[in-house]
Amino acid sequence: MTNMHVIDRGEGNPLVWIHGFPLSSLIFEPQLGIANVRHIVPDLPGFGDSPSSAIGSIDDYASKVAALLRERGISRAVFAGVSMGGYITFSIARNHPGLVAGLILIDTREVPDTPEAKQNRRNAIGRVESEGTGFLVDEMLPKMLTATTLATADRRTEIVQSSMQSASSAGVKAALEAMASRRDSTEVLRSFEGPVLVVVGEDDEITPPADAERMSSIARDATLVRIDDAAHLSNVERPDKVNAAVRRFLDAIS
Ligand code: MLT
């Protein structure tokens, strides 16, 4: 058993949602209303309601998700990854290509960390060891949603805050190391033969629109959707627009 908490809801072709860092399946609450699909939404090890487990790399998360799908008898699905979830989605396409019917890449990038970004992650691991994960929530929240949305303090802010608060120190440290050591996925994206939807918040500072433009120019069959009034978690901030783009994408490939 993979021992991951998972939401498995709805009927239709499977759509696997993979959350970002340091978040949980809760960030996809606004997507669960998309009809006529089977939503599979795991909490990655050490996040949300999933216990942490031995994770050394992004490929390890991908293997866990692939095993979870095998357990549920799913042999093919569309994968939607937000940020770190996108890195994992690329790894699934690299290592388990037969599973992937289409890719939805939300506020993510295909390239690996710069040496500086790797160093920052390793410094953050040291800080988590000495002070816990609270500083990450404080530093990341203002980048996840726009200032306007944060000021309204509605369900969107609550979703992001509570998913961040459910992250364990062990899960956070494993994810930081996994992201720091991740491979370049440019060739995975270039050689992927299925359809790709790229979504980005216009105000995303972590994975800005330039990343999304580059990904959609590399992929063979890509549609780019830019979401205004949205920062890094465009699916949480503007579910109306993101869900409509996902619906169009699914309808076009079914
Ligand atoms: C995420 O949202 O998953 C992270 O911000 C990604 C990253 O730090 O590269």
Short mmCIF file of C-alpha atoms and ligand atoms in Angstrom, two decimals:
data_model
loop_
_atom_site.label_atom_id
_atom_site.label_comp_id
_atom_site.label_asym_id
_atom_site.label_seq_id
_atom_site.Cartn_x
_atom_site.Cartn_y
_atom_site.Cartn_z
CA MET A 1 0.00 0.00 0.00
CA THR A 2 1.23 3.49 -0.81
CA ASN A 3 -0.15 4.90 2.45
CA MET A 4 -1.16 8.22 0.94
CA HIS A 5 -4.36 10.05 1.75
CA VAL A 6 -6.29 10.54 -1.48
CA ILE A 7 -9.54 12.14 -2.59
CA ASP A 8 -11.13 9.95 -5.28
CA ARG A 9 -14.30 11.64 -6.45
CA GLY A 10 -16.52 11.75 -9.50
CA GLU A 11 -16.98 9.51 -12.50
CA GLY A 12 -15.36 9.66 -15.88
CA ASN A 13 -11.82 9.65 -17.22
CA PRO A 14 -9.26 10.02 -14.43
CA LEU A 15 -7.70 13.43 -13.79
CA VAL A 16 -4.86 13.34 -11.28
CA TRP A 17 -4.15 16.60 -9.45
CA ILE A 18 -0.70 16.97 -7.86
CA HIS A 19 -0.23 19.78 -5.39
CA GLY A 20 2.69 22.16 -4.94
CA PHE A 21 4.98 22.97 -2.02
CA PRO A 22 4.36 23.21 0.95
CA LEU A 23 0.69 22.57 0.26
CA SER A 24 -1.82 19.72 0.12
CA SER A 25 -4.76 18.30 -1.82
CA LEU A 26 -6.88 21.06 -0.27
CA ILE A 27 -5.62 23.52 -2.91
CA PHE A 28 -7.74 21.63 -5.45
CA GLU A 29 -10.99 22.09 -3.54
CA PRO A 30 -12.08 24.70 -6.16
CA GLN A 31 -11.48 22.17 -8.98
CA LEU A 32 -13.55 19.30 -7.55
CA GLY A 33 -16.70 20.70 -9.12
CA ILE A 34 -15.41 20.05 -12.65
CA ALA A 35 -17.99 17.52 -13.84
CA ASN A 36 -17.73 14.19 -15.67
CA VAL A 37 -14.22 13.33 -14.53
CA ARG A 38 -12.82 11.13 -11.81
CA HIS A 39 -10.70 13.44 -9.65
CA ILE A 40 -7.76 11.69 -7.99
CA VAL A 41 -6.10 14.06 -5.53
CA PRO A 42 -3.34 12.69 -3.30
CA ASP A 43 -1.64 14.36 -0.38
CA LEU A 44 2.04 13.83 -1.11
CA PRO A 45 4.03 12.10 1.69
CA GLY A 46 4.52 14.47 4.63
CA PHE A 47 1.80 16.90 3.46
CA GLY A 48 -1.89 17.22 4.28
CA ASP A 49 -3.12 13.96 5.82
CA SER A 50 -0.36 11.73 4.43
CA PRO A 51 2.40 10.51 6.74
CA SER A 52 5.94 11.24 5.59
CA SER A 53 7.90 8.43 4.02
CA ALA A 54 11.33 7.91 2.47
CA ILE A 55 11.48 10.49 -0.32
CA GLY A 56 14.86 11.39 -1.80
CA SER A 57 13.88 12.82 -5.16
CA ILE A 58 11.08 14.09 -7.36
CA ASP A 59 11.16 10.65 -9.04
CA ASP A 60 10.24 9.10 -5.67
CA TYR A 61 7.04 11.17 -5.53
CA ALA A 62 6.30 10.15 -9.12
CA SER A 63 6.74 6.45 -8.25
CA LYS A 64 4.38 6.85 -5.30
CA VAL A 65 1.70 8.46 -7.48
CA ALA A 66 2.15 5.77 -10.16
CA ALA A 67 1.80 3.05 -7.49
CA LEU A 68 -1.33 4.73 -6.12
CA LEU A 69 -2.89 4.66 -9.58
CA ARG A 70 -1.96 1.00 -10.04
CA GLU A 71 -3.65 0.20 -6.72
CA ARG A 72 -6.81 1.85 -8.01
CA GLY A 73 -6.68 0.06 -11.35
CA ILE A 74 -5.98 3.25 -13.33
CA SER A 75 -3.72 2.70 -16.33
CA ARG A 76 -4.07 6.09 -18.05
CA ALA A 77 -4.96 9.59 -16.86
CA VAL A 78 -4.57 13.29 -17.49
CA PHE A 79 -2.11 14.76 -14.96
CA ALA A 80 -2.45 18.28 -13.62
CA GLY A 81 0.49 19.56 -11.58
CA VAL A 82 0.80 22.87 -9.77
CA SER A 83 4.38 24.08 -9.35
CA MET A 84 6.22 21.24 -7.52
CA GLY A 85 3.31 19.09 -8.69
CA GLY A 86 4.37 20.04 -12.23
CA TYR A 87 7.93 18.84 -11.53
CA ILE A 88 6.43 15.53 -10.40
CA THR A 89 4.20 15.39 -13.45
CA PHE A 90 7.27 15.70 -15.71
CA SER A 91 8.87 12.84 -13.82
CA ILE A 92 5.75 10.70 -14.37
CA ALA A 93 5.92 11.50 -18.10
CA ARG A 94 9.61 10.54 -18.13
CA ASN A 95 9.41 7.35 -16.08
CA HIS A 96 5.84 6.14 -16.65
CA PRO A 97 4.99 7.53 -20.11
CA GLY A 98 2.21 5.02 -20.78
CA LEU A 99 0.21 6.49 -17.90
CA VAL A 100 -0.01 9.99 -19.33
CA ALA A 101 -2.88 10.94 -21.64
CA GLY A 102 -2.34 14.69 -21.31
CA LEU A 103 -0.56 17.29 -19.20
CA ILE A 104 -1.95 20.32 -17.41
CA LEU A 105 0.95 22.44 -16.19
CA ILE A 106 -0.14 25.12 -13.74
CA ASP A 107 2.29 27.78 -12.48
CA THR A 108 5.31 25.54 -12.91
CA ARG A 109 8.47 25.26 -14.98
CA GLU A 110 10.40 22.52 -16.79
CA VAL A 111 13.93 23.73 -15.96
CA PRO A 112 15.87 22.77 -12.82
CA ASP A 113 17.00 25.07 -10.01
CA THR A 114 19.85 27.53 -10.53
CA PRO A 115 22.85 27.01 -8.20
CA GLU A 116 21.56 29.94 -6.12
CA ALA A 117 18.06 28.44 -5.82
CA LYS A 118 19.57 25.10 -4.75
CA GLN A 119 21.58 26.87 -2.07
CA ASN A 120 18.49 28.72 -0.84
CA ARG A 121 16.62 25.42 -0.53
CA ARG A 122 19.47 23.88 1.47
CA ASN A 123 19.57 26.93 3.74
CA ALA A 124 15.82 26.54 4.22
CA ILE A 125 16.33 22.88 5.24
CA GLY A 126 18.69 24.12 7.98
CA ARG A 127 16.12 26.66 9.15
CA VAL A 128 13.33 24.06 9.23
CA GLU A 129 15.59 21.91 11.43
CA SER A 130 16.16 24.73 13.89
CA GLU A 131 12.86 26.65 13.82
CA GLY A 132 10.19 24.48 12.18
CA THR A 133 8.11 25.38 9.12
CA GLY A 134 6.40 28.61 10.27
CA PHE A 135 8.83 30.93 8.47
CA LEU A 136 7.99 29.27 5.15
CA VAL A 137 4.31 30.03 5.58
CA ASP A 138 5.14 33.66 6.38
CA GLU A 139 7.50 33.98 3.41
CA MET A 140 5.44 32.13 0.86
CA LEU A 141 1.88 33.25 1.55
CA PRO A 142 2.35 36.72 -0.02
CA LYS A 143 3.58 35.05 -3.22
CA MET A 144 0.81 32.46 -3.44
CA LEU A 145 -2.10 34.89 -3.84
CA THR A 146 -2.27 38.53 -4.89
CA ALA A 147 -2.38 41.24 -2.23
CA THR A 148 -5.96 42.03 -3.26
CA THR A 149 -7.11 38.47 -2.63
CA LEU A 150 -5.19 38.21 0.65
CA ALA A 151 -6.87 41.42 1.81
CA THR A 152 -10.32 39.87 1.30
CA ALA A 153 -9.25 37.00 3.62
CA ASP A 154 -11.87 34.68 2.15
CA ARG A 155 -11.90 30.92 1.61
CA ARG A 156 -9.02 31.18 -0.87
CA THR A 157 -6.63 32.49 1.79
CA GLU A 158 -7.95 29.92 4.26
CA ILE A 159 -7.24 27.09 1.78
CA VAL A 160 -3.65 28.18 1.29
CA GLN A 161 -3.00 28.81 4.98
CA SER A 162 -4.48 25.56 6.21
CA SER A 163 -2.76 23.47 3.58
CA MET A 164 0.59 25.05 4.48
CA GLN A 165 -0.04 24.54 8.18
CA SER A 166 -0.63 20.82 7.65
CA ALA A 167 2.87 20.29 6.21
CA SER A 168 5.22 18.31 8.47
CA SER A 169 8.86 19.28 8.97
CA ALA A 170 10.00 15.92 7.57
CA GLY A 171 7.81 16.37 4.48
CA VAL A 172 9.05 19.91 3.92
CA LYS A 173 12.72 18.98 4.24
CA ALA A 174 12.33 16.03 1.86
CA ALA A 175 10.55 18.21 -0.71
CA LEU A 176 13.17 20.97 -0.51
CA GLU A 177 15.95 18.46 -1.21
CA ALA A 178 13.91 16.77 -3.96
CA MET A 179 13.25 20.10 -5.69
CA ALA A 180 16.90 21.18 -5.35
CA SER A 181 18.14 17.99 -7.00
CA ARG A 182 15.49 17.74 -9.73
CA ARG A 183 16.46 17.13 -13.34
CA ASP A 184 15.87 19.30 -16.38
CA SER A 185 12.60 18.21 -18.00
CA THR A 186 12.96 20.18 -21.23
CA GLU A 187 13.38 17.02 -23.32
CA VAL A 188 10.46 15.28 -21.59
CA LEU A 189 8.23 18.19 -22.53
CA ARG A 190 9.63 18.43 -26.07
CA SER A 191 9.09 14.76 -26.80
CA PHE A 192 5.67 14.43 -25.13
CA GLU A 193 3.21 13.49 -27.87
CA GLY A 194 -0.07 14.24 -26.12
CA PRO A 195 -1.88 17.53 -25.58
CA VAL A 196 -0.59 20.06 -23.05
CA LEU A 197 -2.41 22.88 -21.31
CA VAL A 198 -0.20 25.52 -19.70
CA VAL A 199 -1.81 27.86 -17.18
CA VAL A 200 -0.15 30.79 -15.42
CA GLY A 201 -1.17 33.63 -13.16
CA GLU A 202 -0.16 36.97 -14.68
CA ASP A 203 1.25 38.01 -11.29
CA ASP A 204 3.09 34.77 -10.51
CA GLU A 205 6.54 35.72 -9.19
CA ILE A 206 7.69 32.17 -8.40
CA THR A 207 7.12 30.72 -11.88
CA PRO A 208 6.35 33.81 -13.98
CA PRO A 209 4.51 33.99 -17.33
CA ALA A 210 7.86 33.83 -19.18
CA ASP A 211 8.24 30.23 -17.92
CA ALA A 212 4.77 29.36 -19.17
CA GLU A 213 5.46 30.94 -22.57
CA ARG A 214 8.68 28.96 -22.90
CA MET A 215 6.96 25.68 -21.96
CA SER A 216 4.17 26.22 -24.43
CA SER A 217 6.65 26.98 -27.20
CA ILE A 218 8.66 23.81 -26.44
CA ALA A 219 5.69 21.41 -26.31
CA ARG A 220 4.37 19.97 -29.59
CA ASP A 221 0.69 20.53 -28.91
CA ALA A 222 0.23 23.20 -26.27
CA THR A 223 -2.39 25.76 -25.34
CA LEU A 224 -1.35 28.64 -23.09
CA VAL A 225 -3.87 30.32 -20.83
CA ARG A 226 -2.82 33.41 -18.85
CA ILE A 227 -4.96 34.25 -15.85
CA ASP A 228 -5.25 37.88 -14.84
CA ASP A 229 -5.55 38.93 -11.19
CA ALA A 230 -3.78 35.77 -10.08
CA ALA A 231 -0.39 35.03 -8.52
CA HIS A 232 1.27 31.60 -7.99
CA LEU A 233 -1.85 29.58 -7.14
CA SER A 234 -4.00 30.64 -10.07
CA ASN A 235 -6.27 27.59 -9.62
CA VAL A 236 -7.16 28.72 -6.09
CA GLU A 237 -7.36 32.40 -6.91
CA ARG A 238 -9.34 32.31 -10.19
CA PRO A 239 -11.03 28.90 -10.33
CA ASP A 240 -13.66 30.30 -12.71
CA LYS A 241 -11.05 30.90 -15.41
CA VAL A 242 -8.83 27.92 -14.66
CA ASN A 243 -11.72 25.45 -14.49
CA ALA A 244 -13.10 26.76 -17.79
CA ALA A 245 -9.70 26.25 -19.42
CA VAL A 246 -9.46 22.72 -18.00
CA ARG A 247 -13.00 21.94 -19.22
CA ARG A 248 -12.16 23.10 -22.76
CA PHE A 249 -8.96 21.05 -22.69
CA LEU A 250 -10.73 17.88 -21.51
CA ASP A 251 -13.56 18.28 -23.99
CA ALA A 252 -11.07 18.70 -26.85
CA ILE A 253 -9.23 15.48 -26.03
CA SER A 254 -12.15 13.22 -25.16
C1 MLT B 1 5.59 25.28 -5.24
O1 MLT B 1 4.64 26.08 -5.23
O2 MLT B 1 5.43 24.08 -5.41
C2 MLT B 1 6.98 25.82 -5.03
O3 MLT B 1 6.94 27.19 -4.83
C3 MLT B 1 7.85 25.47 -6.17
C4 MLT B 1 9.27 25.88 -6.01
O4 MLT B 1 9.66 26.37 -4.94
O5 MLT B 1 10.04 25.70 -6.97
#
